[in-house]
Short mmCIF file of N, CA, C and O in Angstrom, two decimals:
data_model
loop_
_atom_site.label_atom_id
_atom_site.label_comp_id
_atom_site.label_asym_id
_atom_site.label_seq_id
_atom_site.Cartn_x
_atom_site.Cartn_y
_atom_site.Cartn_z
N MET I 16 5.97 30.25 -3.66
CA MET I 16 6.70 29.00 -3.68
C MET I 16 6.22 28.16 -4.86
O MET I 16 5.03 28.13 -5.16
N THR I 17 7.15 27.48 -5.50
CA THR I 17 6.83 26.60 -6.62
C THR I 17 7.21 25.17 -6.26
O THR I 17 7.89 24.94 -5.24
N VAL I 18 6.83 24.23 -7.10
CA VAL I 18 7.25 22.84 -6.89
C VAL I 18 8.77 22.75 -6.95
O VAL I 18 9.38 22.01 -6.16
N ASP I 19 9.39 23.51 -7.84
CA ASP I 19 10.85 23.52 -7.91
C ASP I 19 11.46 23.94 -6.56
O ASP I 19 12.43 23.34 -6.10
N ASP I 20 10.88 24.97 -5.94
CA ASP I 20 11.36 25.42 -4.63
C ASP I 20 11.25 24.31 -3.59
O ASP I 20 12.17 24.11 -2.79
N VAL I 21 10.13 23.62 -3.59
CA VAL I 21 9.93 22.51 -2.63
C VAL I 21 10.96 21.42 -2.87
O VAL I 21 11.57 20.91 -1.94
N MET I 22 11.17 21.07 -4.13
CA MET I 22 12.10 19.99 -4.46
C MET I 22 13.54 20.33 -4.08
O MET I 22 14.34 19.44 -3.81
N GLU I 23 13.88 21.61 -4.03
CA GLU I 23 15.24 22.02 -3.69
C GLU I 23 15.50 22.04 -2.18
O GLU I 23 16.64 22.21 -1.75
N LEU I 24 14.47 21.84 -1.38
CA LEU I 24 14.63 21.90 0.08
C LEU I 24 15.39 20.71 0.65
O LEU I 24 15.98 20.82 1.72
N ALA I 25 15.34 19.57 -0.02
CA ALA I 25 15.97 18.36 0.53
C ALA I 25 16.17 17.35 -0.59
O ALA I 25 15.48 17.41 -1.61
N PRO I 26 17.08 16.40 -0.38
CA PRO I 26 17.31 15.39 -1.43
C PRO I 26 16.12 14.43 -1.61
O PRO I 26 15.97 13.84 -2.67
N VAL I 27 15.32 14.29 -0.57
CA VAL I 27 14.11 13.45 -0.63
C VAL I 27 13.01 14.15 0.16
O VAL I 27 13.28 14.95 1.05
N ILE I 28 11.78 13.82 -0.18
CA ILE I 28 10.63 14.31 0.59
C ILE I 28 10.03 13.10 1.30
O ILE I 28 9.49 12.21 0.64
N PRO I 29 10.12 13.06 2.63
CA PRO I 29 9.54 11.92 3.33
C PRO I 29 8.01 11.96 3.22
O PRO I 29 7.39 13.01 3.33
N VAL I 30 7.44 10.79 2.96
CA VAL I 30 5.99 10.63 2.90
C VAL I 30 5.57 10.07 4.25
O VAL I 30 5.92 8.94 4.60
N LEU I 31 4.82 10.87 5.01
CA LEU I 31 4.54 10.55 6.40
C LEU I 31 3.07 10.15 6.62
O LEU I 31 2.17 10.89 6.24
N VAL I 32 2.89 9.02 7.25
CA VAL I 32 1.57 8.58 7.72
C VAL I 32 1.67 8.60 9.24
O VAL I 32 2.30 7.72 9.83
N VAL I 33 1.09 9.63 9.84
CA VAL I 33 1.23 9.83 11.28
C VAL I 33 -0.11 9.54 11.95
O VAL I 33 -1.08 10.26 11.72
N ASP I 34 -0.15 8.49 12.74
CA ASP I 34 -1.40 8.08 13.39
C ASP I 34 -1.75 8.91 14.61
O ASP I 34 -2.91 9.16 14.87
N LYS I 35 -0.73 9.32 15.36
CA LYS I 35 -0.97 10.06 16.59
C LYS I 35 -0.51 11.51 16.43
O LYS I 35 0.66 11.76 16.14
N VAL I 36 -1.42 12.44 16.64
CA VAL I 36 -1.10 13.86 16.52
C VAL I 36 0.04 14.23 17.47
O VAL I 36 0.89 15.07 17.13
N SER I 37 0.10 13.58 18.61
CA SER I 37 1.16 13.89 19.58
C SER I 37 2.55 13.55 19.04
O SER I 37 3.55 14.04 19.57
N ASP I 38 2.64 12.76 18.00
CA ASP I 38 3.93 12.43 17.40
C ASP I 38 4.38 13.47 16.37
O ASP I 38 5.52 13.46 15.93
N ALA I 39 3.48 14.36 15.97
CA ALA I 39 3.76 15.27 14.87
C ALA I 39 4.96 16.18 15.12
O ALA I 39 5.86 16.27 14.28
N LEU I 40 4.96 16.87 16.24
CA LEU I 40 6.06 17.81 16.51
C LEU I 40 7.41 17.11 16.62
O LEU I 40 8.38 17.56 15.99
N PRO I 41 7.52 16.01 17.39
CA PRO I 41 8.84 15.36 17.47
C PRO I 41 9.33 14.84 16.11
O PRO I 41 10.51 14.94 15.80
N ILE I 42 8.42 14.31 15.31
CA ILE I 42 8.82 13.81 13.99
C ILE I 42 9.30 14.97 13.13
O ILE I 42 10.36 14.89 12.50
N ALA I 43 8.54 16.05 13.07
CA ALA I 43 8.92 17.19 12.24
C ALA I 43 10.24 17.79 12.70
O ALA I 43 11.11 18.11 11.87
N ARG I 44 10.40 17.95 14.00
CA ARG I 44 11.66 18.52 14.52
C ARG I 44 12.86 17.65 14.15
O ARG I 44 13.91 18.16 13.75
N ALA I 45 12.70 16.33 14.27
CA ALA I 45 13.80 15.42 13.95
C ALA I 45 14.15 15.46 12.46
O ALA I 45 15.33 15.50 12.09
N LEU I 46 13.13 15.48 11.62
CA LEU I 46 13.39 15.51 10.18
C LEU I 46 14.05 16.81 9.75
O LEU I 46 15.01 16.81 8.97
N VAL I 47 13.56 17.93 10.26
CA VAL I 47 14.15 19.22 9.93
C VAL I 47 15.59 19.28 10.44
O VAL I 47 16.49 19.74 9.73
N ALA I 48 15.82 18.81 11.65
CA ALA I 48 17.18 18.79 12.20
C ALA I 48 18.11 17.92 11.35
O ALA I 48 19.30 18.21 11.24
N GLY I 49 17.54 16.89 10.74
CA GLY I 49 18.33 16.01 9.87
C GLY I 49 18.47 16.52 8.44
O GLY I 49 19.03 15.84 7.59
N GLY I 50 17.94 17.71 8.17
CA GLY I 50 18.11 18.31 6.85
C GLY I 50 16.96 18.09 5.88
O GLY I 50 17.05 18.47 4.72
N LEU I 51 15.88 17.47 6.37
CA LEU I 51 14.72 17.25 5.50
C LEU I 51 13.64 18.27 5.87
O LEU I 51 12.92 18.09 6.85
N ARG I 52 13.55 19.33 5.09
CA ARG I 52 12.62 20.42 5.42
C ARG I 52 11.25 20.25 4.79
O ARG I 52 10.26 20.74 5.30
N ALA I 53 11.18 19.62 3.62
CA ALA I 53 9.90 19.38 2.95
C ALA I 53 9.31 18.09 3.49
O ALA I 53 9.94 17.03 3.42
N LEU I 54 8.11 18.18 4.05
CA LEU I 54 7.47 17.03 4.68
C LEU I 54 6.09 16.82 4.07
O LEU I 54 5.26 17.73 4.10
N GLU I 55 5.85 15.64 3.54
CA GLU I 55 4.54 15.33 2.97
C GLU I 55 3.75 14.49 3.97
O GLU I 55 4.13 13.36 4.28
N VAL I 56 2.66 15.03 4.46
CA VAL I 56 1.76 14.32 5.38
C VAL I 56 0.59 13.79 4.57
O VAL I 56 -0.14 14.57 3.96
N THR I 57 0.42 12.49 4.56
CA THR I 57 -0.68 11.92 3.77
C THR I 57 -2.01 12.08 4.51
O THR I 57 -2.05 12.16 5.74
N LEU I 58 -3.06 12.12 3.74
CA LEU I 58 -4.41 12.23 4.31
C LEU I 58 -5.01 10.86 4.58
O LEU I 58 -6.21 10.67 4.48
N ARG I 59 -4.18 9.92 4.96
CA ARG I 59 -4.65 8.55 5.19
C ARG I 59 -4.98 8.24 6.65
O ARG I 59 -5.27 7.11 6.98
N THR I 60 -4.93 9.27 7.50
CA THR I 60 -5.30 9.05 8.90
C THR I 60 -6.34 10.09 9.31
O THR I 60 -6.44 11.16 8.71
N GLU I 61 -7.08 9.76 10.35
CA GLU I 61 -8.12 10.68 10.85
C GLU I 61 -7.55 12.02 11.30
O GLU I 61 -8.17 13.05 11.12
N GLY I 62 -6.37 12.00 11.87
CA GLY I 62 -5.79 13.22 12.43
C GLY I 62 -4.86 13.96 11.48
O GLY I 62 -4.15 14.86 11.91
N ALA I 63 -4.88 13.63 10.20
CA ALA I 63 -3.90 14.20 9.27
C ALA I 63 -3.92 15.73 9.24
O ALA I 63 -2.86 16.37 9.21
N LEU I 64 -5.10 16.33 9.27
CA LEU I 64 -5.16 17.80 9.24
C LEU I 64 -4.54 18.40 10.50
O LEU I 64 -3.83 19.41 10.43
N ASP I 65 -4.77 17.77 11.64
CA ASP I 65 -4.15 18.24 12.88
C ASP I 65 -2.63 18.04 12.85
O ASP I 65 -1.88 18.87 13.37
N VAL I 66 -2.18 16.95 12.23
CA VAL I 66 -0.75 16.70 12.10
C VAL I 66 -0.12 17.81 11.24
O VAL I 66 0.94 18.35 11.58
N ILE I 67 -0.78 18.17 10.15
CA ILE I 67 -0.28 19.26 9.30
C ILE I 67 -0.20 20.55 10.10
O ILE I 67 0.80 21.27 10.03
N ARG I 68 -1.24 20.85 10.88
CA ARG I 68 -1.22 22.07 11.71
C ARG I 68 -0.04 22.07 12.68
O ARG I 68 0.65 23.08 12.84
N GLU I 69 0.18 20.94 13.33
CA GLU I 69 1.27 20.83 14.31
C GLU I 69 2.63 20.97 13.63
O GLU I 69 3.48 21.73 14.09
N MET I 70 2.84 20.20 12.58
CA MET I 70 4.13 20.22 11.91
C MET I 70 4.44 21.58 11.30
O MET I 70 5.60 21.97 11.22
N SER I 71 3.42 22.29 10.88
CA SER I 71 3.60 23.62 10.28
C SER I 71 4.17 24.62 11.28
O SER I 71 4.69 25.67 10.88
N GLN I 72 4.10 24.32 12.57
CA GLN I 72 4.64 25.20 13.61
C GLN I 72 6.15 25.06 13.78
O GLN I 72 6.78 25.89 14.43
N VAL I 73 6.72 24.00 13.22
CA VAL I 73 8.14 23.74 13.39
C VAL I 73 8.94 24.66 12.47
O VAL I 73 8.74 24.68 11.25
N GLU I 74 9.83 25.43 13.07
CA GLU I 74 10.65 26.36 12.30
C GLU I 74 11.47 25.60 11.27
O GLU I 74 12.12 24.60 11.58
N GLY I 75 11.41 26.07 10.04
CA GLY I 75 12.17 25.44 8.96
C GLY I 75 11.41 24.38 8.19
O GLY I 75 11.83 23.99 7.11
N ALA I 76 10.31 23.91 8.74
CA ALA I 76 9.52 22.87 8.06
C ALA I 76 8.63 23.50 7.00
O ALA I 76 8.01 24.54 7.22
N VAL I 77 8.57 22.86 5.85
CA VAL I 77 7.64 23.23 4.79
C VAL I 77 6.75 22.00 4.62
O VAL I 77 7.17 20.99 4.04
N VAL I 78 5.56 22.09 5.17
CA VAL I 78 4.68 20.93 5.24
C VAL I 78 3.70 20.93 4.09
O VAL I 78 3.06 21.95 3.80
N GLY I 79 3.61 19.79 3.45
CA GLY I 79 2.65 19.59 2.37
C GLY I 79 1.71 18.47 2.72
O GLY I 79 1.90 17.76 3.70
N ALA I 80 0.68 18.33 1.91
CA ALA I 80 -0.32 17.28 2.11
C ALA I 80 -0.31 16.35 0.92
O ALA I 80 -0.31 16.78 -0.23
N GLY I 81 -0.31 15.06 1.23
CA GLY I 81 -0.35 14.05 0.17
C GLY I 81 -1.69 13.34 0.15
O GLY I 81 -2.48 13.45 1.09
N THR I 82 -1.91 12.63 -0.92
CA THR I 82 -3.15 11.90 -1.15
C THR I 82 -4.33 12.86 -1.26
O THR I 82 -5.44 12.55 -0.85
N VAL I 83 -4.09 14.04 -1.80
CA VAL I 83 -5.15 15.01 -2.04
C VAL I 83 -5.83 14.64 -3.35
O VAL I 83 -5.19 14.61 -4.40
N VAL I 84 -7.14 14.34 -3.27
CA VAL I 84 -7.84 13.87 -4.46
C VAL I 84 -9.09 14.68 -4.80
O VAL I 84 -9.69 14.48 -5.85
N THR I 85 -9.50 15.59 -3.91
CA THR I 85 -10.70 16.37 -4.17
C THR I 85 -10.45 17.85 -3.87
O THR I 85 -9.57 18.19 -3.07
N PRO I 86 -11.23 18.73 -4.49
CA PRO I 86 -11.12 20.14 -4.16
C PRO I 86 -11.41 20.43 -2.69
O PRO I 86 -10.79 21.32 -2.10
N GLN I 87 -12.31 19.68 -2.08
CA GLN I 87 -12.62 19.87 -0.66
C GLN I 87 -11.40 19.56 0.20
O GLN I 87 -11.12 20.27 1.17
N GLN I 88 -10.68 18.50 -0.14
CA GLN I 88 -9.46 18.18 0.60
C GLN I 88 -8.41 19.28 0.40
O GLN I 88 -7.72 19.64 1.34
N LEU I 89 -8.32 19.78 -0.80
CA LEU I 89 -7.37 20.86 -1.07
C LEU I 89 -7.66 22.06 -0.18
O LEU I 89 -6.76 22.59 0.47
N ASP I 90 -8.92 22.46 -0.10
CA ASP I 90 -9.29 23.58 0.78
C ASP I 90 -8.94 23.29 2.23
O ASP I 90 -8.41 24.14 2.93
N ALA I 91 -9.23 22.06 2.67
CA ALA I 91 -8.99 21.69 4.07
C ALA I 91 -7.50 21.71 4.41
O ALA I 91 -7.10 22.21 5.46
N VAL I 92 -6.66 21.19 3.52
CA VAL I 92 -5.22 21.14 3.84
C VAL I 92 -4.59 22.52 3.79
O VAL I 92 -3.70 22.82 4.57
N LEU I 93 -5.08 23.37 2.89
CA LEU I 93 -4.57 24.74 2.86
C LEU I 93 -4.94 25.48 4.13
O LEU I 93 -4.13 26.21 4.70
N SER I 94 -6.16 25.26 4.61
CA SER I 94 -6.59 25.87 5.88
C SER I 94 -5.77 25.35 7.06
O SER I 94 -5.56 26.07 8.03
N ALA I 95 -5.30 24.11 6.95
CA ALA I 95 -4.49 23.51 8.02
C ALA I 95 -3.04 23.98 7.98
O ALA I 95 -2.28 23.71 8.91
N GLY I 96 -2.64 24.64 6.89
CA GLY I 96 -1.28 25.15 6.81
C GLY I 96 -0.38 24.50 5.79
O GLY I 96 0.82 24.81 5.72
N ALA I 97 -0.91 23.61 4.96
CA ALA I 97 -0.08 22.97 3.94
C ALA I 97 0.43 24.01 2.95
O ALA I 97 -0.31 24.90 2.54
N LYS I 98 1.68 23.86 2.55
CA LYS I 98 2.31 24.79 1.61
C LYS I 98 2.44 24.20 0.21
O LYS I 98 2.78 24.91 -0.73
N PHE I 99 2.21 22.90 0.07
CA PHE I 99 2.18 22.26 -1.24
C PHE I 99 1.30 21.02 -1.12
O PHE I 99 0.99 20.57 -0.02
N ILE I 100 0.87 20.51 -2.28
CA ILE I 100 0.05 19.29 -2.26
C ILE I 100 0.64 18.27 -3.22
O ILE I 100 1.29 18.62 -4.21
N VAL I 101 0.35 17.03 -2.89
CA VAL I 101 0.74 15.90 -3.73
C VAL I 101 -0.52 15.08 -3.96
O VAL I 101 -1.28 14.82 -3.03
N SER I 102 -0.74 14.71 -5.21
CA SER I 102 -1.92 13.94 -5.55
C SER I 102 -1.48 12.64 -6.22
O SER I 102 -0.53 12.63 -7.00
N PRO I 103 -2.17 11.53 -5.93
CA PRO I 103 -1.80 10.27 -6.57
C PRO I 103 -2.15 10.23 -8.05
O PRO I 103 -1.67 9.38 -8.79
N GLY I 104 -2.99 11.13 -8.48
CA GLY I 104 -3.41 11.24 -9.87
C GLY I 104 -4.03 12.60 -10.05
O GLY I 104 -3.83 13.49 -9.22
N THR I 105 -4.77 12.80 -11.12
CA THR I 105 -5.35 14.11 -11.34
C THR I 105 -6.74 13.99 -11.97
O THR I 105 -7.05 13.01 -12.63
N THR I 106 -7.50 15.01 -11.72
CA THR I 106 -8.75 15.25 -12.44
C THR I 106 -8.68 16.69 -12.92
O THR I 106 -7.92 17.50 -12.37
N GLN I 107 -9.48 17.01 -13.91
CA GLN I 107 -9.46 18.39 -14.39
C GLN I 107 -9.90 19.35 -13.30
O GLN I 107 -9.35 20.44 -13.14
N GLU I 108 -10.88 18.93 -12.49
CA GLU I 108 -11.36 19.78 -11.40
C GLU I 108 -10.25 20.08 -10.40
O GLU I 108 -10.07 21.23 -9.98
N LEU I 109 -9.48 19.07 -10.03
CA LEU I 109 -8.38 19.27 -9.09
C LEU I 109 -7.29 20.15 -9.71
O LEU I 109 -6.76 21.05 -9.05
N LEU I 110 -6.98 19.93 -10.97
CA LEU I 110 -5.98 20.77 -11.64
C LEU I 110 -6.42 22.22 -11.67
O LEU I 110 -5.62 23.12 -11.40
N ASP I 111 -7.69 22.45 -11.98
CA ASP I 111 -8.20 23.82 -12.06
C ASP I 111 -8.15 24.53 -10.71
O ASP I 111 -7.71 25.67 -10.62
N ILE I 112 -8.60 23.86 -9.66
CA ILE I 112 -8.62 24.51 -8.35
C ILE I 112 -7.20 24.72 -7.82
O ILE I 112 -6.91 25.73 -7.18
N ALA I 113 -6.29 23.79 -8.11
CA ALA I 113 -4.90 23.98 -7.69
C ALA I 113 -4.30 25.18 -8.41
O ALA I 113 -3.60 26.00 -7.80
N ARG I 114 -4.57 25.31 -9.68
CA ARG I 114 -4.06 26.45 -10.45
C ARG I 114 -4.63 27.76 -9.92
O ARG I 114 -3.92 28.74 -9.76
N ASP I 115 -5.93 27.76 -9.60
CA ASP I 115 -6.57 28.97 -9.09
C ASP I 115 -6.06 29.37 -7.70
O ASP I 115 -6.08 30.53 -7.34
N SER I 116 -5.61 28.40 -6.91
CA SER I 116 -5.15 28.69 -5.55
C SER I 116 -3.67 29.05 -5.50
O SER I 116 -3.17 29.46 -4.48
N ASP I 117 -2.95 28.83 -6.58
CA ASP I 117 -1.50 29.07 -6.65
C ASP I 117 -0.69 28.18 -5.72
O ASP I 117 0.46 28.48 -5.42
N VAL I 118 -1.28 27.10 -5.23
CA VAL I 118 -0.54 26.17 -4.39
C VAL I 118 0.31 25.27 -5.30
O VAL I 118 -0.16 24.81 -6.34
N PRO I 119 1.57 25.06 -4.94
CA PRO I 119 2.37 24.13 -5.72
C PRO I 119 1.77 22.72 -5.61
O PRO I 119 1.47 22.24 -4.52
N MET I 120 1.58 22.08 -6.76
CA MET I 120 1.01 20.74 -6.77
C MET I 120 1.97 19.80 -7.49
O MET I 120 2.50 20.13 -8.55
N LEU I 121 2.18 18.66 -6.88
CA LEU I 121 2.99 17.60 -7.46
C LEU I 121 2.03 16.47 -7.80
O LEU I 121 1.64 15.69 -6.93
N PRO I 122 1.60 16.40 -9.07
CA PRO I 122 0.63 15.36 -9.43
C PRO I 122 1.32 14.02 -9.66
O PRO I 122 2.46 13.96 -10.13
N GLY I 123 0.60 12.96 -9.33
CA GLY I 123 1.09 11.62 -9.57
C GLY I 123 0.78 11.17 -10.99
O GLY I 123 -0.28 11.49 -11.53
N ALA I 124 1.71 10.45 -11.58
CA ALA I 124 1.52 9.90 -12.92
C ALA I 124 2.43 8.69 -13.08
O ALA I 124 3.50 8.63 -12.48
N VAL I 125 1.97 7.73 -13.88
CA VAL I 125 2.80 6.56 -14.11
C VAL I 125 2.79 6.13 -15.57
O VAL I 125 3.79 5.63 -16.06
N THR I 126 1.70 6.34 -16.26
CA THR I 126 1.64 5.90 -17.66
C THR I 126 2.13 7.02 -18.58
O THR I 126 2.08 8.20 -18.23
N PRO I 127 2.59 6.66 -19.77
CA PRO I 127 3.01 7.69 -20.71
C PRO I 127 1.89 8.69 -21.01
O PRO I 127 2.15 9.89 -21.11
N SER I 128 0.66 8.22 -21.10
CA SER I 128 -0.46 9.13 -21.37
C SER I 128 -0.67 10.12 -20.23
O SER I 128 -0.91 11.32 -20.46
N GLU I 129 -0.57 9.65 -18.98
CA GLU I 129 -0.70 10.55 -17.83
C GLU I 129 0.43 11.58 -17.82
O GLU I 129 0.19 12.77 -17.57
N ILE I 130 1.62 11.12 -18.09
CA ILE I 130 2.77 12.02 -18.10
C ILE I 130 2.62 13.07 -19.20
O ILE I 130 2.84 14.26 -18.98
N MET I 131 2.21 12.64 -20.38
CA MET I 131 2.02 13.58 -21.49
C MET I 131 0.92 14.59 -21.17
O MET I 131 1.06 15.78 -21.45
N ALA I 132 -0.17 14.12 -20.56
CA ALA I 132 -1.28 15.02 -20.20
C ALA I 132 -0.82 16.06 -19.19
O ALA I 132 -1.17 17.25 -19.29
N MET I 133 -0.02 15.66 -18.22
CA MET I 133 0.47 16.62 -17.22
C MET I 133 1.46 17.60 -17.84
O MET I 133 1.48 18.78 -17.47
N ARG I 134 2.25 17.16 -18.80
CA ARG I 134 3.15 18.09 -19.50
C ARG I 134 2.34 19.13 -20.26
O ARG I 134 2.69 20.31 -20.27
N GLU I 135 1.23 18.69 -20.88
CA GLU I 135 0.36 19.63 -21.58
C GLU I 135 -0.26 20.64 -20.62
O GLU I 135 -0.56 21.77 -21.00
N GLU I 136 -0.45 20.24 -19.36
CA GLU I 136 -1.00 21.14 -18.34
C GLU I 136 0.06 22.07 -17.76
O GLU I 136 -0.23 22.92 -16.93
N GLY I 137 1.32 21.88 -18.17
CA GLY I 137 2.40 22.75 -17.71
C GLY I 137 3.26 22.18 -16.60
O GLY I 137 4.14 22.87 -16.08
N TYR I 138 3.04 20.93 -16.22
CA TYR I 138 3.82 20.32 -15.15
C TYR I 138 5.08 19.68 -15.72
O TYR I 138 5.02 18.91 -16.67
N SER I 139 6.22 20.01 -15.13
CA SER I 139 7.49 19.41 -15.56
C SER I 139 8.05 18.46 -14.51
O SER I 139 8.98 17.71 -14.79
N ILE I 140 7.49 18.51 -13.29
CA ILE I 140 7.90 17.61 -12.21
C ILE I 140 6.67 16.84 -11.77
O ILE I 140 5.63 17.43 -11.46
N LEU I 141 6.79 15.52 -11.74
CA LEU I 141 5.67 14.65 -11.38
C LEU I 141 6.13 13.64 -10.34
O LEU I 141 7.32 13.33 -10.23
N LYS I 142 5.18 13.12 -9.59
CA LYS I 142 5.46 12.02 -8.67
C LYS I 142 5.18 10.72 -9.42
O LYS I 142 4.08 10.52 -9.93
N PHE I 143 6.18 9.86 -9.52
CA PHE I 143 5.99 8.56 -10.17
C PHE I 143 5.20 7.69 -9.21
O PHE I 143 5.72 7.21 -8.21
N PHE I 144 3.91 7.55 -9.50
CA PHE I 144 3.02 6.86 -8.57
C PHE I 144 1.95 6.10 -9.36
O PHE I 144 1.37 6.65 -10.28
N PRO I 145 1.69 4.88 -8.98
CA PRO I 145 2.30 4.08 -7.92
C PRO I 145 3.55 3.35 -8.41
O PRO I 145 3.48 2.51 -9.29
N ALA I 146 4.67 3.69 -7.87
CA ALA I 146 5.96 3.18 -8.31
C ALA I 146 6.09 1.68 -8.09
O ALA I 146 6.61 0.96 -8.95
N GLU I 147 5.65 1.20 -6.94
CA GLU I 147 5.83 -0.21 -6.62
C GLU I 147 5.12 -1.11 -7.62
O GLU I 147 5.68 -2.11 -8.08
N GLN I 148 3.91 -0.77 -7.99
CA GLN I 148 3.16 -1.58 -8.94
C GLN I 148 3.74 -1.48 -10.35
O GLN I 148 3.63 -2.40 -11.15
N ALA I 149 4.33 -0.34 -10.67
CA ALA I 149 4.90 -0.14 -12.01
C ALA I 149 6.28 -0.75 -12.10
O ALA I 149 6.79 -1.00 -13.14
#
């Protein structure tokens, strides 16, 4: 799977902050039923890895992890079942480990320099982040 494949799954990728693991399955089922198969679960809650595990069980769901900022988080989300990752920015270490793992990564960028650097790394699709501040 590539980032292009993930982007073709739905017109938008919902960014999910799920506080209660018990909400994971109903949310994923509803989104998939509504035609949104790519689901980004942010790592902003204590139960995020469990939410990824739960949502990954839903037929048709392609669950990714957002707010991935370290190689340790990358390893953890892949073990939880994430099929793609989204990062608010990048470091060379994160780029290297993502490339080595073959996981599709959608890096965040907002400045022309960040965008140019990601193009040099081979990325043609980026997350415009943080959009609200920009």
